[in-house]
mmCIF file of C-alpha atoms in Angstrom:
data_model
loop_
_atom_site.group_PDB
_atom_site.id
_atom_site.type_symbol
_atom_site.label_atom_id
_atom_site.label_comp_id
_atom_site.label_asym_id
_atom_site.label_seq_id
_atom_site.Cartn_x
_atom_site.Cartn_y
_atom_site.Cartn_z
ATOM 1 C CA UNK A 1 21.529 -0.027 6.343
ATOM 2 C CA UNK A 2 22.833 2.562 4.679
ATOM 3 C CA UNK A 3 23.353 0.198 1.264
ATOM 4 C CA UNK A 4 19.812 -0.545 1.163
ATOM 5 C CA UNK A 5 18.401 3.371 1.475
ATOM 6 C CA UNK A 6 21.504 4.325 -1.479
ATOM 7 C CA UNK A 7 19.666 1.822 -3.840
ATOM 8 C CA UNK A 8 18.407 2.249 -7.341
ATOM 9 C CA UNK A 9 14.760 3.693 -7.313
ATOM 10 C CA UNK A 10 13.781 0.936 -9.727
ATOM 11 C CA UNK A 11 15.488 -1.770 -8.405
ATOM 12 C CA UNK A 12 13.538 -0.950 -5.168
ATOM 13 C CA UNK A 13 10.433 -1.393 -6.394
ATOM 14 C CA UNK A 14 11.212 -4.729 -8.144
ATOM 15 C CA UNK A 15 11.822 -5.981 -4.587
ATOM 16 C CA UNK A 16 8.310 -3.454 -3.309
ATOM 17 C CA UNK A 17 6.599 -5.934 -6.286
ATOM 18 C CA UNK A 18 7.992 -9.154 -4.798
ATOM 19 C CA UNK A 19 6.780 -8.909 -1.547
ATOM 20 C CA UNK A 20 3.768 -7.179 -2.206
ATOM 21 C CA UNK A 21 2.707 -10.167 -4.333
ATOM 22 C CA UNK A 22 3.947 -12.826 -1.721
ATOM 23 C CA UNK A 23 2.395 -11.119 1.114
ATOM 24 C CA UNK A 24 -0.852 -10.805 -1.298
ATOM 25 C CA UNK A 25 -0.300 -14.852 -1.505
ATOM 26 C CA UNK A 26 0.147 -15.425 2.014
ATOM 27 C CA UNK A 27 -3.184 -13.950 2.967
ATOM 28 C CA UNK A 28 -4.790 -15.832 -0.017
ATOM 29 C CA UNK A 29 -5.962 -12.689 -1.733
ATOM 30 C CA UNK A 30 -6.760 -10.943 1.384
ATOM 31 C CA UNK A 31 -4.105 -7.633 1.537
ATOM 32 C CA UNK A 32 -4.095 -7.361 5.272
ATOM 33 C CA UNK A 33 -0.190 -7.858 5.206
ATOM 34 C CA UNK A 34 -0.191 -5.538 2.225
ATOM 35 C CA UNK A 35 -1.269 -2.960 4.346
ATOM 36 C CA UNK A 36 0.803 -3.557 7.105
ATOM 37 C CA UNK A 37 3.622 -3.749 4.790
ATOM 38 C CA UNK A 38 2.789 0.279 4.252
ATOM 39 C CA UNK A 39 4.699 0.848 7.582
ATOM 40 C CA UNK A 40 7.976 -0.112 6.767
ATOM 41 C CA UNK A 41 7.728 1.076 2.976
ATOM 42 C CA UNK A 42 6.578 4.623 4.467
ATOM 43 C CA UNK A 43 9.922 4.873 7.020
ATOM 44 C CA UNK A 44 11.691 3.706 3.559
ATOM 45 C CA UNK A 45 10.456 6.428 1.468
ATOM 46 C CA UNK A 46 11.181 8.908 4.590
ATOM 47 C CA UNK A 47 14.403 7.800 5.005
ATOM 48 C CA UNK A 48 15.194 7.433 1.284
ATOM 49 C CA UNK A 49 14.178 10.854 0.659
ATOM 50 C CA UNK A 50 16.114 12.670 3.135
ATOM 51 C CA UNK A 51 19.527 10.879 2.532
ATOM 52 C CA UNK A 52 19.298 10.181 -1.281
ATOM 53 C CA UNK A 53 18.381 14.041 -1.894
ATOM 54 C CA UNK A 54 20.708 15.110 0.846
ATOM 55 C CA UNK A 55 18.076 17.377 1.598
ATOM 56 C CA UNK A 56 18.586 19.793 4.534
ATOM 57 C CA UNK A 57 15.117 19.202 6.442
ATOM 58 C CA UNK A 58 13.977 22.841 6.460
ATOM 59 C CA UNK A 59 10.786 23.922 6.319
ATOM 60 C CA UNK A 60 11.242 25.115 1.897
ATOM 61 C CA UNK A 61 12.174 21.616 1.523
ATOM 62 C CA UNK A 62 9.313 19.990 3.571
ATOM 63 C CA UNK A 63 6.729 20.752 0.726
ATOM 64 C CA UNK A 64 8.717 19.078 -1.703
ATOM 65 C CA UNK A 65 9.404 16.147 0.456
ATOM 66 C CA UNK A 66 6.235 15.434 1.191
ATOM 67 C CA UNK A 67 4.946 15.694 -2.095
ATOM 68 C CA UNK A 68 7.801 13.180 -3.103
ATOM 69 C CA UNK A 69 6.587 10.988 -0.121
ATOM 70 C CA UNK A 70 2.607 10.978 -1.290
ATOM 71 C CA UNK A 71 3.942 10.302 -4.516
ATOM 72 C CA UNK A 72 5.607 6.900 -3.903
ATOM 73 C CA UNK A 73 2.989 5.962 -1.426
ATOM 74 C CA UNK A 74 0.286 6.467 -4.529
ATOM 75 C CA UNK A 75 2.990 4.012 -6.717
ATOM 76 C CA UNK A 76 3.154 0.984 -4.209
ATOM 77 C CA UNK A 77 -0.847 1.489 -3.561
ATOM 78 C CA UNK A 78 -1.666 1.913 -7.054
ATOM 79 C CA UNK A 79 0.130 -1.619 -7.685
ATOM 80 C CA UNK A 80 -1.682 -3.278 -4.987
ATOM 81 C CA UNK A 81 -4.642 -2.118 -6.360
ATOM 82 C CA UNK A 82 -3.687 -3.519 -9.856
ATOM 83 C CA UNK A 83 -2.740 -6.880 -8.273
ATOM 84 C CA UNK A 84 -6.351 -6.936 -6.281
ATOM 85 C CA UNK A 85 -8.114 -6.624 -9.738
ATOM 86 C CA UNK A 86 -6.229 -9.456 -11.031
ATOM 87 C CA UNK A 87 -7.042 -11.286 -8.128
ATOM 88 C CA UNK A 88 -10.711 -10.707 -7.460
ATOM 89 C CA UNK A 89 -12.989 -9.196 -10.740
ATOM 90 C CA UNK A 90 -12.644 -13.087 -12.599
ATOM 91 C CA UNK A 91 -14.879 -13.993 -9.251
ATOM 92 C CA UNK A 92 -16.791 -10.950 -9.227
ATOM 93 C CA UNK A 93 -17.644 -12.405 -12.804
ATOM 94 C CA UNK A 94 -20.160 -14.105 -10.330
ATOM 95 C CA UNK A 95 -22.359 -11.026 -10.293
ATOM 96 C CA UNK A 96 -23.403 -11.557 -13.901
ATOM 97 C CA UNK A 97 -24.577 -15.343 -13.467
ATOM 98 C CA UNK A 98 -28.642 -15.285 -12.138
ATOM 99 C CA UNK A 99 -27.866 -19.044 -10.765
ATOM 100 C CA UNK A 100 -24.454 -18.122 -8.369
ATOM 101 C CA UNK A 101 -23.878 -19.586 -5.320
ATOM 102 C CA UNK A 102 -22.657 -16.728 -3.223
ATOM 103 C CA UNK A 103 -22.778 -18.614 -0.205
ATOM 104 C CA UNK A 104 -20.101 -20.964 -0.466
ATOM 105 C CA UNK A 105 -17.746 -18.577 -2.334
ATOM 106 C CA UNK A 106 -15.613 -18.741 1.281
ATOM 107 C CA UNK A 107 -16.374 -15.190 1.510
ATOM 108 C CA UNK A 108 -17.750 -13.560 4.973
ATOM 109 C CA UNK A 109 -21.658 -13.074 4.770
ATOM 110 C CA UNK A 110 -21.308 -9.931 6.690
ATOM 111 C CA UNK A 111 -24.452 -8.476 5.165
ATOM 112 C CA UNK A 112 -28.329 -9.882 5.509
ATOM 113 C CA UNK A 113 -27.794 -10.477 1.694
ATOM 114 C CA UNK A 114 -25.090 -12.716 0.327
ATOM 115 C CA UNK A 115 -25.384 -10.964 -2.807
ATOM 116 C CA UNK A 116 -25.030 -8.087 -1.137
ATOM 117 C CA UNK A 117 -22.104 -9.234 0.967
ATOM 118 C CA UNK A 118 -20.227 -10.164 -1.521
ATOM 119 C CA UNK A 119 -20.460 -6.723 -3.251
ATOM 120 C CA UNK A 120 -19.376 -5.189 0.025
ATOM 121 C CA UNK A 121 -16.634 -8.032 0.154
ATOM 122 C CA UNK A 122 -15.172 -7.214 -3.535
ATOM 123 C CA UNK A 123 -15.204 -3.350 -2.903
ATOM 124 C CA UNK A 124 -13.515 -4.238 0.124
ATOM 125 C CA UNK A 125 -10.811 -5.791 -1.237
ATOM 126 C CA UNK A 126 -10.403 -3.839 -4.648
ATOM 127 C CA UNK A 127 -10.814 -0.456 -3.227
ATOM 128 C CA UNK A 128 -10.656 -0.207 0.441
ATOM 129 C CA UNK A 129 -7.734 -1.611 0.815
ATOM 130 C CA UNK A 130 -5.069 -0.184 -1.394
ATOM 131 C CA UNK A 131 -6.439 2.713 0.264
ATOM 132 C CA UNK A 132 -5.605 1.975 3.598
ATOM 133 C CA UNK A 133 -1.936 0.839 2.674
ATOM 134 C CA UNK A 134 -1.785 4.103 0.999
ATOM 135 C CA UNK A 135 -2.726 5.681 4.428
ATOM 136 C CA UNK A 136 -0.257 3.341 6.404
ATOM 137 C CA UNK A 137 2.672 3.997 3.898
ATOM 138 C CA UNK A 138 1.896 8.359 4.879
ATOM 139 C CA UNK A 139 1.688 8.266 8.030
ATOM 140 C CA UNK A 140 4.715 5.789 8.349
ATOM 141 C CA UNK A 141 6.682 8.506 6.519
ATOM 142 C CA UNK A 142 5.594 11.125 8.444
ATOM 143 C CA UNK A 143 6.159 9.638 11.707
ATOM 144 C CA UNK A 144 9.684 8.920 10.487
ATOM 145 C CA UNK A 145 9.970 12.301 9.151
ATOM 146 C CA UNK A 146 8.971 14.032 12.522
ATOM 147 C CA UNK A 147 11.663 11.896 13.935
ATOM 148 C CA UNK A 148 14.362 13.569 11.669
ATOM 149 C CA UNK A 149 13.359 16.687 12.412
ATOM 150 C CA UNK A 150 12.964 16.018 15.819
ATOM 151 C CA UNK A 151 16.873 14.748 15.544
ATOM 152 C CA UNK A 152 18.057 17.939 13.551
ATOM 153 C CA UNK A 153 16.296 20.347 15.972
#
């Protein structure tokens, strides 16, 4: 375990790319395993931090491992954001076409519209979501973080 938490920064997030964009493929576009992929990439970053640094978890070094932490989490959400651009604006190209069929797009009519569902739909997707692995990779590293302090006393 230790091998994998001493590796390269870069060569980490070559791997972070791969199986964001299979897990992006598995869900055909839809990033729900993206986001639960935020777990283990937040006890990563924790765990990284505090043994690559050897950091002494005090509280003067908290501040700058947390900034460290929000950081990387910004990185791996800010890629899965670039990869749900790719995959969804060429259909949102929809929105420009008066004659679309936005009902058999395959997409959830949530909404009394299906214009308007599919708007919600594409924000969803674009927006929402790299947001919520951003919030899943935090508080992942923060839960594992109050475990090593919790461990050092």
């Amino acid at each position: 375990m230790n091998k994998i938490l001493k590796m390269n920064k870069k060569k980490i997030f070559v791997v972070y790319i791969i199986l964001d964009m299979i897990f992006a493929g598995i869900g055909m576009g839809v990033p729900f395993l993206c986001i639960l992929f935020g777990f283990p990439v937040g006890w990563y970053i924790s765990k990284q931090l505090a043994l690559s640094k050897q950091l002494a978890l005090h509280e003067k070094n908290l501040s700058t491992i947390l900034n460290e932490i929000l950081k990387y989490a910004l990185y791996t959400s800010l890629f899965t954001f670039i990869l749900m651009l790719g995959i969804w604006v060429p259909l949102s190209t929809m929105l420009l076409d008066p004659g679309a069929d936005f009902v058999n797009t395959g997409i959830p009519m949530i909404l009394y519209n299906p214009k308007i569902s599919f708007i919600g739909w594409i924000i969803l997707m674009i927006f929402i979501s790299p947001f919520l692995q951003l919030i899943t990779t935090v508080f992942a590293s923060n839960v594992a973080l109050w475990g090593l302090f919790r461990k050092k006393g």
